[in-house]
Short mmCIF file of C-alpha atoms in Angstrom, two decimals:
data_model
loop_
_atom_site.label_atom_id
_atom_site.label_comp_id
_atom_site.label_asym_id
_atom_site.label_seq_id
_atom_site.Cartn_x
_atom_site.Cartn_y
_atom_site.Cartn_z
CA MET A 53 -6.18 85.68 8.11
CA ASN A 54 -7.21 86.74 4.40
CA PRO A 55 -9.02 84.27 2.71
CA LYS A 56 -6.94 85.04 -0.64
CA LEU A 57 -3.09 84.59 1.36
CA LYS A 58 -5.24 81.20 2.70
CA ARG A 59 -6.16 79.56 -0.14
CA ILE A 60 -2.55 80.17 -1.93
CA LEU A 61 -0.91 78.33 1.67
CA LEU A 62 -3.40 75.38 0.82
CA ILE A 63 -2.63 74.96 -2.61
CA ILE A 64 1.49 75.15 -1.88
CA GLY A 65 0.76 72.99 0.33
CA PHE A 66 -0.82 70.32 -2.04
CA ILE A 67 1.99 71.30 -4.00
CA ALA A 68 4.30 69.75 -1.72
CA VAL A 69 2.71 66.95 -0.40
CA ALA A 70 2.31 65.99 -4.57
CA VAL A 71 5.67 66.17 -5.02
CA PHE A 72 6.71 64.05 -1.12
CA PHE A 73 4.26 60.88 -2.42
CA GLY A 74 5.74 61.23 -5.80
CA TYR A 75 8.79 61.05 -4.68
CA LEU A 76 8.71 58.13 -2.57
CA ILE A 77 6.66 56.25 -5.27
CA TYR A 78 9.62 56.86 -7.80
CA ARG A 79 12.19 55.63 -4.92
CA ILE A 80 10.44 52.77 -4.85
CA LEU A 81 9.24 51.84 -8.62
CA PHE A 82 13.06 52.85 -9.72
CA SER A 83 15.20 52.84 -8.59
CA PRO A 84 18.18 49.90 -7.40
CA ILE A 85 17.62 47.22 -5.00
CA ILE A 86 20.37 46.94 -2.63
CA ASP A 87 21.05 44.15 -0.79
CA THR A 88 21.26 45.24 3.09
CA ASN A 89 21.36 41.85 4.58
CA ASP A 90 23.59 43.16 7.94
CA ASN A 91 24.28 38.23 8.00
CA ASP A 92 26.46 37.67 4.46
CA ASN A 93 22.88 36.52 3.75
CA TYR A 94 23.47 33.87 6.64
CA ASN A 95 21.16 31.20 6.38
CA VAL A 96 19.58 33.06 3.57
CA ASN A 97 17.05 29.59 1.45
CA GLY A 98 20.05 27.86 3.67
CA ILE A 99 19.47 25.25 6.08
CA LEU A 100 17.73 26.30 9.43
CA PRO A 101 19.85 26.32 13.07
CA ASN A 102 19.70 23.78 15.51
CA ILE A 103 16.57 23.81 17.51
CA ASN A 104 17.92 22.45 20.70
CA ALA A 105 20.75 21.06 19.89
CA VAL A 106 18.83 18.77 17.00
CA ASN A 107 20.36 19.67 13.96
CA ARG A 108 17.32 19.60 11.26
CA PRO A 109 17.84 17.35 8.37
CA THR A 110 19.01 18.29 5.30
CA GLY A 111 17.65 14.81 2.82
CA ASN A 112 16.12 11.11 2.82
CA ILE A 113 17.09 10.49 6.51
CA ASN A 114 17.20 6.78 5.65
CA ASP A 115 20.20 6.30 3.42
CA ASN A 116 17.55 6.45 0.11
CA LEU A 117 17.78 8.57 -2.71
CA ASN A 118 16.36 12.20 -3.04
CA VAL A 119 13.95 12.75 -5.26
CA ASN A 120 14.34 16.19 -6.15
CA GLU A 121 18.93 15.16 -6.54
CA ALA A 122 20.14 18.22 -8.58
CA LEU A 123 22.51 16.77 -12.04
CA PRO A 124 24.85 18.99 -12.90
CA ASN A 125 24.43 22.87 -13.35
CA ILE A 126 23.66 23.34 -16.96
CA ASN A 127 24.55 27.87 -17.55
CA GLY A 128 24.36 27.61 -14.39
CA THR A 129 20.37 25.94 -14.01
CA ALA A 130 19.97 23.24 -11.75
CA GLN A 131 17.93 20.59 -13.69
CA PRO A 132 16.12 17.91 -11.69
CA GLU A 133 17.59 14.58 -12.22
CA PRO A 134 14.77 12.69 -14.67
CA PRO A 135 13.31 9.23 -14.25
CA SER A 136 14.58 6.50 -15.72
CA GLN A 137 11.87 4.49 -17.41
CA VAL A 138 13.26 0.92 -16.08
CA ALA A 139 13.53 0.14 -12.83
CA SER A 140 17.82 0.66 -12.72
CA GLY A 141 17.72 1.42 -8.89
CA GLY A 142 16.69 4.96 -8.42
CA ILE A 143 13.98 7.40 -9.17
CA THR A 144 11.79 5.11 -11.61
CA GLU A 145 8.62 6.75 -14.27
CA VAL A 146 5.54 4.47 -12.96
CA SER A 147 2.69 4.29 -16.15
CA LYS A 148 -0.82 5.39 -14.57
CA ILE A 149 -3.06 2.51 -15.67
CA THR A 150 -6.31 3.68 -14.12
CA GLU A 151 -8.36 7.06 -13.20
CA ASP A 152 -11.04 4.78 -12.36
CA LEU A 153 -11.20 4.82 -8.44
CA THR A 154 -10.26 0.70 -7.54
CA LYS A 155 -10.93 -1.31 -4.88
CA SER A 156 -9.02 -5.22 -4.69
CA ALA A 157 -7.04 -4.87 -8.30
CA VAL A 158 -5.57 -8.49 -9.67
CA ILE A 159 -4.09 -9.87 -12.54
CA ASP A 160 -5.49 -11.86 -14.56
CA THR A 161 -5.09 -15.82 -14.92
CA ASN A 162 -3.08 -14.94 -18.64
CA LYS A 163 -0.67 -12.47 -15.55
CA LYS A 164 -1.39 -9.18 -18.69
CA ASP A 165 -4.37 -8.08 -17.96
CA LEU A 166 -6.34 -6.23 -14.80
CA ILE A 167 -9.47 -6.99 -12.67
CA TYR A 168 -10.65 -4.30 -10.43
CA TYR A 169 -13.51 -2.77 -9.06
CA ASP A 170 -14.93 0.70 -9.61
CA GLU A 171 -16.29 2.28 -6.53
CA LEU A 172 -16.96 4.95 -8.40
CA THR A 173 -19.41 3.18 -10.60
CA GLY A 174 -19.75 -0.44 -8.78
CA GLU A 175 -18.89 -2.55 -11.84
CA PHE A 176 -16.03 -4.19 -12.67
CA ILE A 177 -13.81 -4.11 -14.96
CA LYS A 178 -10.87 -5.70 -16.71
CA THR A 179 -8.05 -3.65 -18.38
CA SER A 180 -5.49 -3.53 -20.91
CA PRO A 181 -2.34 -3.65 -19.29
CA ASP A 182 -1.59 -0.40 -20.73
CA GLY A 183 -4.74 0.69 -19.41
CA THR A 184 -6.71 1.44 -23.47
CA THR A 185 -9.41 -0.98 -23.36
CA LYS A 186 -11.04 -1.37 -20.55
CA THR A 187 -14.29 -3.75 -20.75
CA LYS A 188 -17.27 -4.54 -18.04
CA LEU A 189 -17.08 -8.29 -16.78
CA THR A 190 -20.60 -7.83 -15.99
CA ASP A 191 -23.42 -5.09 -16.15
CA ASP A 192 -24.44 -6.50 -13.12
CA LYS A 193 -23.22 -3.18 -10.55
CA TYR A 194 -23.09 -3.75 -6.56
CA PRO A 195 -22.31 0.31 -5.86
CA GLY A 196 -21.55 0.42 -2.49
CA ALA A 197 -19.29 -2.58 -2.16
CA GLU A 198 -17.16 -3.39 1.25
CA ASP A 199 -14.38 -5.85 0.63
CA ILE A 200 -13.40 -8.30 -2.51
CA TYR A 201 -12.16 -11.41 -2.09
CA TRP A 202 -11.18 -12.99 -5.85
CA SER A 203 -10.75 -16.49 -6.19
CA PRO A 204 -7.89 -18.37 -7.54
CA SER A 205 -9.75 -18.63 -11.23
CA ARG A 206 -10.80 -14.67 -11.25
CA ASP A 207 -14.53 -15.94 -12.25
CA LYS A 208 -16.16 -15.90 -9.12
CA ALA A 209 -15.03 -12.90 -5.83
CA VAL A 210 -17.15 -12.56 -2.91
CA ILE A 211 -18.80 -9.45 -2.32
CA THR A 212 -19.39 -8.32 0.76
CA PHE A 213 -20.95 -4.91 2.13
CA PRO A 214 -21.06 -2.66 4.69
CA ASP A 215 -24.98 -3.85 6.36
CA ARG A 216 -23.48 -7.27 7.08
CA SER A 217 -24.52 -8.69 3.28
CA LYS A 218 -22.36 -11.20 1.37
CA ILE A 219 -22.60 -11.82 -2.30
CA THR A 220 -20.43 -14.25 -4.07
CA TYR A 221 -21.44 -13.75 -8.05
CA ASP A 222 -20.35 -16.02 -11.05
CA PHE A 223 -18.82 -13.58 -13.77
CA ASN A 224 -18.94 -16.59 -16.38
CA LEU A 225 -22.36 -18.36 -15.42
CA LYS A 226 -23.55 -13.32 -14.88
CA LYS A 227 -24.80 -15.07 -11.25
CA GLN A 228 -25.51 -14.51 -7.89
CA TYR A 229 -25.87 -16.07 -4.29
CA SER A 230 -26.32 -15.72 -1.05
CA LEU A 231 -23.98 -16.28 1.89
CA PRO A 232 -24.87 -15.84 5.51
CA LYS A 233 -24.25 -12.41 6.90
CA GLU A 234 -22.45 -14.58 10.06
CA THR A 235 -19.37 -15.04 7.73
CA TYR A 236 -16.67 -13.13 7.51
CA GLU A 237 -12.88 -12.89 6.19
CA PHE A 238 -13.20 -15.52 3.31
CA SER A 239 -10.36 -17.55 0.65
CA PHE A 240 -10.99 -19.55 -1.78
CA SER A 241 -8.70 -22.29 -2.76
CA PRO A 242 -6.70 -22.77 -5.01
CA SER A 243 -9.13 -24.56 -7.45
CA SER A 244 -11.77 -22.43 -6.29
CA GLY A 245 -14.57 -24.91 -6.18
CA LYS A 246 -13.79 -24.16 -2.15
CA LEU A 247 -15.13 -21.02 -0.42
CA ALA A 248 -13.05 -20.91 4.02
CA TYR A 249 -14.99 -18.23 6.19
CA LYS A 250 -15.32 -17.73 9.96
CA TYR A 251 -19.81 -17.98 10.68
CA GLN A 252 -19.72 -15.65 13.67
CA GLY A 253 -22.58 -16.57 15.92
CA GLU A 254 -24.23 -14.41 18.65
CA GLN A 255 -22.27 -16.62 21.26
CA GLU A 256 -18.85 -17.41 21.71
CA GLY A 257 -19.25 -20.83 21.29
CA ASP A 258 -21.36 -20.32 17.95
CA ASN A 259 -18.12 -19.38 16.22
CA TYR A 260 -16.47 -21.44 13.58
CA LEU A 261 -15.00 -21.78 10.95
CA ALA A 262 -16.45 -23.28 7.92
CA VAL A 263 -15.66 -24.73 4.54
CA SER A 264 -18.25 -24.70 2.23
CA ASP A 265 -18.79 -25.03 -1.47
CA PRO A 266 -18.68 -21.29 -3.09
CA GLU A 267 -22.22 -20.78 -3.20
CA GLY A 268 -22.82 -21.26 0.20
CA THR A 269 -24.48 -24.78 -0.45
CA SER A 270 -22.61 -28.31 1.35
CA ALA A 271 -21.22 -26.00 4.39
CA ARG A 272 -19.43 -27.91 6.96
CA LEU A 273 -17.95 -27.26 10.26
CA VAL A 274 -13.75 -28.17 10.98
CA GLU A 275 -12.74 -26.17 13.77
CA ASP A 276 -14.45 -24.47 16.61
CA LEU A 277 -13.34 -20.86 17.62
CA GLY A 278 -15.00 -19.79 20.23
CA GLN A 279 -13.44 -16.46 22.22
CA TYR A 280 -9.94 -17.05 19.72
CA ALA A 281 -12.07 -16.27 16.58
CA ASN A 282 -9.50 -12.40 16.21
CA GLN A 283 -6.42 -14.29 16.64
CA VAL A 284 -7.40 -17.12 13.59
CA THR A 285 -6.66 -15.90 10.21
CA VAL A 286 -7.61 -17.78 7.29
CA ASN A 287 -5.61 -18.16 4.32
CA TRP A 288 -5.86 -20.90 2.29
CA ALA A 289 -2.70 -22.15 1.67
CA PRO A 290 -1.92 -23.96 -2.46
CA ASN A 291 -1.48 -27.30 -1.06
CA ASN A 292 -4.87 -27.00 -0.67
CA GLN A 293 -4.37 -28.15 2.94
CA VAL A 294 -4.35 -25.50 5.65
CA ILE A 295 -7.16 -23.05 5.29
CA ALA A 296 -6.23 -21.17 7.95
CA THR A 297 -3.58 -20.24 10.83
CA TYR A 298 -3.95 -20.13 14.98
CA ASN A 299 -1.63 -17.18 16.20
CA LYS A 300 -1.22 -18.87 19.67
CA SER A 301 0.91 -16.14 22.73
CA THR A 302 3.26 -18.09 24.59
CA SER A 303 5.16 -15.36 26.12
CA THR A 304 4.79 -11.75 25.42
CA GLU A 305 7.84 -11.94 22.85
CA GLU A 306 6.97 -15.62 21.19
CA GLN A 307 3.60 -16.48 19.87
CA GLU A 308 3.17 -20.50 18.08
CA ILE A 309 1.79 -20.53 14.73
CA ILE A 310 -0.92 -23.56 14.27
CA PHE A 311 -2.07 -24.52 11.50
CA LEU A 312 -5.43 -25.77 10.86
CA GLY A 313 -6.65 -28.48 8.22
CA ALA A 314 -10.32 -28.37 6.17
CA ASN A 315 -9.86 -32.06 7.89
CA ASN A 316 -9.33 -31.54 10.97
CA GLU A 317 -5.36 -32.62 10.49
CA ASN A 318 -2.74 -32.50 12.79
CA PHE A 319 0.19 -30.35 11.77
CA PRO A 320 3.18 -29.29 13.94
CA SER A 321 2.99 -26.07 15.11
CA VAL A 322 5.57 -23.67 14.45
CA ASP A 323 7.33 -21.35 17.12
CA VAL A 324 8.50 -17.28 16.17
CA SER A 325 10.11 -15.18 17.59
CA GLY A 326 8.13 -11.38 18.00
CA ARG A 327 3.64 -10.75 17.66
CA GLY A 328 1.61 -10.07 15.41
CA PHE A 329 1.76 -12.50 12.93
CA LYS A 330 1.52 -12.39 9.09
CA SER A 331 2.08 -14.14 6.35
CA LYS A 332 1.38 -14.85 2.71
CA TRP A 333 2.23 -18.67 1.00
CA SER A 334 4.79 -18.08 -2.74
CA PRO A 335 2.86 -19.76 -5.32
CA THR A 336 4.08 -23.46 -4.19
CA GLY A 337 3.01 -23.42 -1.00
CA ASN A 338 7.32 -24.69 -0.26
CA THR A 339 7.83 -21.39 1.51
CA ILE A 340 5.73 -18.48 3.49
CA LEU A 341 6.50 -15.27 3.94
CA TYR A 342 5.83 -14.07 7.44
CA SER A 343 6.33 -10.87 9.13
CA VAL A 344 6.60 -10.33 13.23
CA PHE A 345 7.23 -7.28 15.79
CA ASP A 346 8.84 -6.93 18.47
CA LYS A 347 10.56 -4.37 21.09
CA GLU A 348 14.08 -5.00 18.66
CA SER A 349 11.95 -3.54 15.89
CA ASN A 350 10.16 -0.35 17.39
CA TYR A 351 6.97 -2.39 17.07
CA ASN A 352 7.32 -2.32 13.21
CA PRO A 353 7.47 -5.05 10.65
CA SER A 354 10.08 -7.27 10.33
CA LEU A 355 9.99 -9.25 7.13
CA HIS A 356 10.90 -13.46 7.74
CA ILE A 357 11.07 -16.90 5.60
CA MET A 358 10.31 -19.58 6.25
CA ASP A 359 9.84 -22.84 5.46
CA GLY A 360 6.23 -24.03 3.62
CA THR A 361 6.38 -27.92 3.30
CA MET A 362 3.95 -30.38 5.07
CA GLU A 363 6.96 -32.58 6.09
CA ASN A 364 9.23 -29.35 7.09
CA ILE A 365 7.03 -26.08 8.18
CA GLY A 366 8.45 -24.35 10.52
CA ALA A 367 12.00 -24.35 9.66
CA SER A 368 14.94 -22.33 8.68
CA GLN A 369 13.66 -19.17 9.87
CA VAL A 370 15.30 -17.08 8.18
CA ASP A 371 15.23 -12.27 8.78
CA LEU A 372 15.24 -10.86 5.87
CA ASN A 373 16.81 -7.88 7.93
CA ILE A 374 13.85 -5.04 6.37
CA GLN A 375 10.80 -3.60 6.90
CA THR A 376 7.24 -4.40 5.21
CA TRP A 377 3.99 -6.12 4.63
CA PRO A 378 4.01 -9.71 3.53
CA ASP A 379 0.44 -8.06 1.57
CA LYS A 380 3.31 -5.54 0.36
CA CYS A 381 5.58 -7.84 -1.55
CA VAL A 382 5.06 -10.73 -4.14
CA PHE A 383 6.70 -13.54 -5.91
CA GLY A 384 8.76 -14.27 -8.56
CA ASP A 385 10.80 -16.76 -10.19
CA ASN A 386 14.18 -18.29 -9.53
CA ASN A 387 14.02 -17.90 -5.62
CA TYR A 388 12.90 -14.09 -5.52
CA ILE A 389 10.54 -11.69 -3.92
CA TYR A 390 9.75 -7.99 -4.89
CA CYS A 391 8.15 -5.83 -1.76
CA ALA A 392 7.68 -1.93 -1.73
CA VAL A 393 8.88 -0.73 0.77
CA PRO A 394 7.94 2.43 3.27
CA GLU A 395 11.22 4.77 3.21
CA PHE A 396 10.41 5.12 7.21
CA LEU A 397 7.73 3.42 9.21
CA PRO A 398 7.24 5.14 12.79
CA SER A 399 7.48 3.67 15.59
CA GLY A 400 4.14 0.69 16.35
CA SER A 401 3.69 0.97 12.75
CA ASP A 402 3.18 -3.28 13.08
CA ILE A 403 0.25 -2.05 15.74
CA TYR A 404 -0.75 0.84 14.71
CA PRO A 405 -0.82 -0.75 10.20
CA GLU A 406 -2.64 3.21 9.65
CA LEU A 407 0.67 5.37 10.78
CA ALA A 408 1.99 4.15 7.78
CA ASN A 409 -0.45 4.96 4.88
CA ASN A 410 1.00 8.24 4.21
CA VAL A 411 4.12 6.97 4.25
CA PRO A 412 5.92 6.94 0.09
CA ASP A 413 7.14 3.61 -0.86
CA ASP A 414 10.92 2.43 -2.84
CA PHE A 415 10.67 -1.27 -4.02
CA TYR A 416 13.12 -3.95 -3.32
CA LYS A 417 14.49 -7.49 -5.41
CA ILE A 418 15.12 -9.65 -2.61
CA ASN A 419 16.98 -12.07 -2.95
CA LEU A 420 15.52 -15.68 -0.84
CA GLU A 421 18.74 -17.41 -0.65
CA THR A 422 20.51 -15.47 0.16
CA GLY A 423 18.99 -12.43 1.94
CA SER A 424 21.11 -10.01 -0.45
CA LYS A 425 18.66 -6.60 -1.30
CA GLU A 426 18.77 -4.78 -4.25
CA LEU A 427 16.93 -1.57 -4.62
CA LEU A 428 14.87 -1.61 -7.98
CA ALA A 429 12.93 1.75 -7.50
CA ARG A 430 11.72 5.02 -6.44
CA PRO A 431 8.19 5.51 -8.29
CA VAL A 432 7.52 8.56 -9.92
CA ASN A 433 5.15 10.58 -12.50
CA SER A 434 6.54 12.00 -15.25
CA SER A 435 7.17 15.63 -13.75
CA GLY A 436 9.56 13.90 -11.38
CA PHE A 437 7.14 13.93 -8.44
CA GLY A 438 5.28 10.78 -6.49
CA ASN A 439 4.56 10.00 -3.15
CA TYR A 440 2.50 6.52 -4.32
CA THR A 441 1.99 4.07 -0.71
CA ALA A 442 1.65 0.78 -2.40
CA GLN A 443 -0.49 -2.24 -1.87
CA ASN A 444 -2.26 -5.02 -4.58
CA VAL A 445 1.26 -5.76 -5.92
CA TYR A 446 1.18 -7.85 -8.88
CA LEU A 447 3.62 -9.22 -11.38
CA SER A 448 2.67 -9.40 -14.51
CA ASN A 449 4.08 -12.83 -17.20
CA ASN A 450 8.54 -12.62 -17.52
CA GLU A 451 8.17 -10.19 -14.35
CA GLU A 452 8.02 -7.63 -17.24
CA TYR A 453 6.08 -5.29 -14.76
CA ILE A 454 4.96 -4.77 -11.19
CA TYR A 455 1.30 -3.19 -10.38
CA PHE A 456 0.11 -1.53 -7.87
CA THR A 457 -2.64 0.24 -6.16
CA ASP A 458 -1.74 3.83 -4.82
CA LYS A 459 -3.57 3.34 -1.44
CA ASN A 460 -4.13 7.11 -1.37
CA THR A 461 -5.49 7.91 -4.50
CA GLY A 462 -6.92 3.66 -5.78
CA ARG A 463 -5.51 4.19 -8.88
CA VAL A 464 -3.35 1.01 -10.41
CA TYR A 465 0.22 1.80 -11.17
CA LYS A 466 2.71 -0.01 -13.33
CA ILE A 467 6.14 -0.36 -12.96
CA ARG A 468 8.60 -1.17 -16.12
CA LEU A 469 11.21 -3.49 -14.59
CA LYS A 470 13.51 -5.08 -17.97
#
């Protein structure tokens, strides 16, 4: 072929390709978009179809409030529901008190300030109710602490460490006292002047329930626990008599609760339906809040109350018809309790509590006389988002605020009640 003609054909071909691609780019960038959905927009941004004949849930499957529920449209745009500043039975804004990664946060004796252990610095901190003023309880630092057991007076605490070492720290004297490595599961007396705990020896015959001074002195053995140590829970009652409970299985669905005193008292035992007994005393000691599980509760914690006075202990057992744990509740005045209640619980959560570690909580107020329950709040932050799993729940003075620690972040929050 003539070289000149060949060059002309190549130029013409190049121009043709350039025109084609130019037209294609124009169509992509500047042509109007035409709806070509052949399904009449069936299920576009809508509900997914049934799979295996099972409907997918479209909202909260527990009949609770939907955090993303919308208010009426404004100018054609759905507006998110603004959180309430005060708990009134719906979505409620929480206030963050600490940025610190806290452990064992408790309310101080004035029912206003909070005290806690800072996991990052190893320091003990007191903070004002709004979190703006922080002071150290001591200049001593204890990095790597595993558990903190506070005295009711808040001026002492037992601190445990992963290497099994334990100390009692006196925040007034700024002094520490070593406790035997064999001691564990501590509870202070109501006056904070005595300390109950379990002692684990090398042999089963060396396992005891014991009482001593907070510094570990004047120790005496109270009960021989033997092979049943794991079935004993140390929990010094406000009546200053009961220091622990022994959960004795009597059948596959029942337990006998035996109350152990500091001086070998022979208290009446109590039969309860269910397993996994966990309890919390009311501040006066007149009521015991407890949870148990059974097949009917899907092996989740079912909350109950019973009489806690020594004369009628175990009487008037009432099922509160709500699933949560006693340590997620706090007693208020006038026969009320406030509880953080999981929005849902996987079956078996009382046997394996870690199943509920990431389940968000709602807050309820429960009347112990009538059993009526009032939804107080579904906590969210100022942006309307929230997924809080509560622990260390406390009430402020005059029941103005509920304080709680978010289990997954370690930060402390408060909900305004009035």
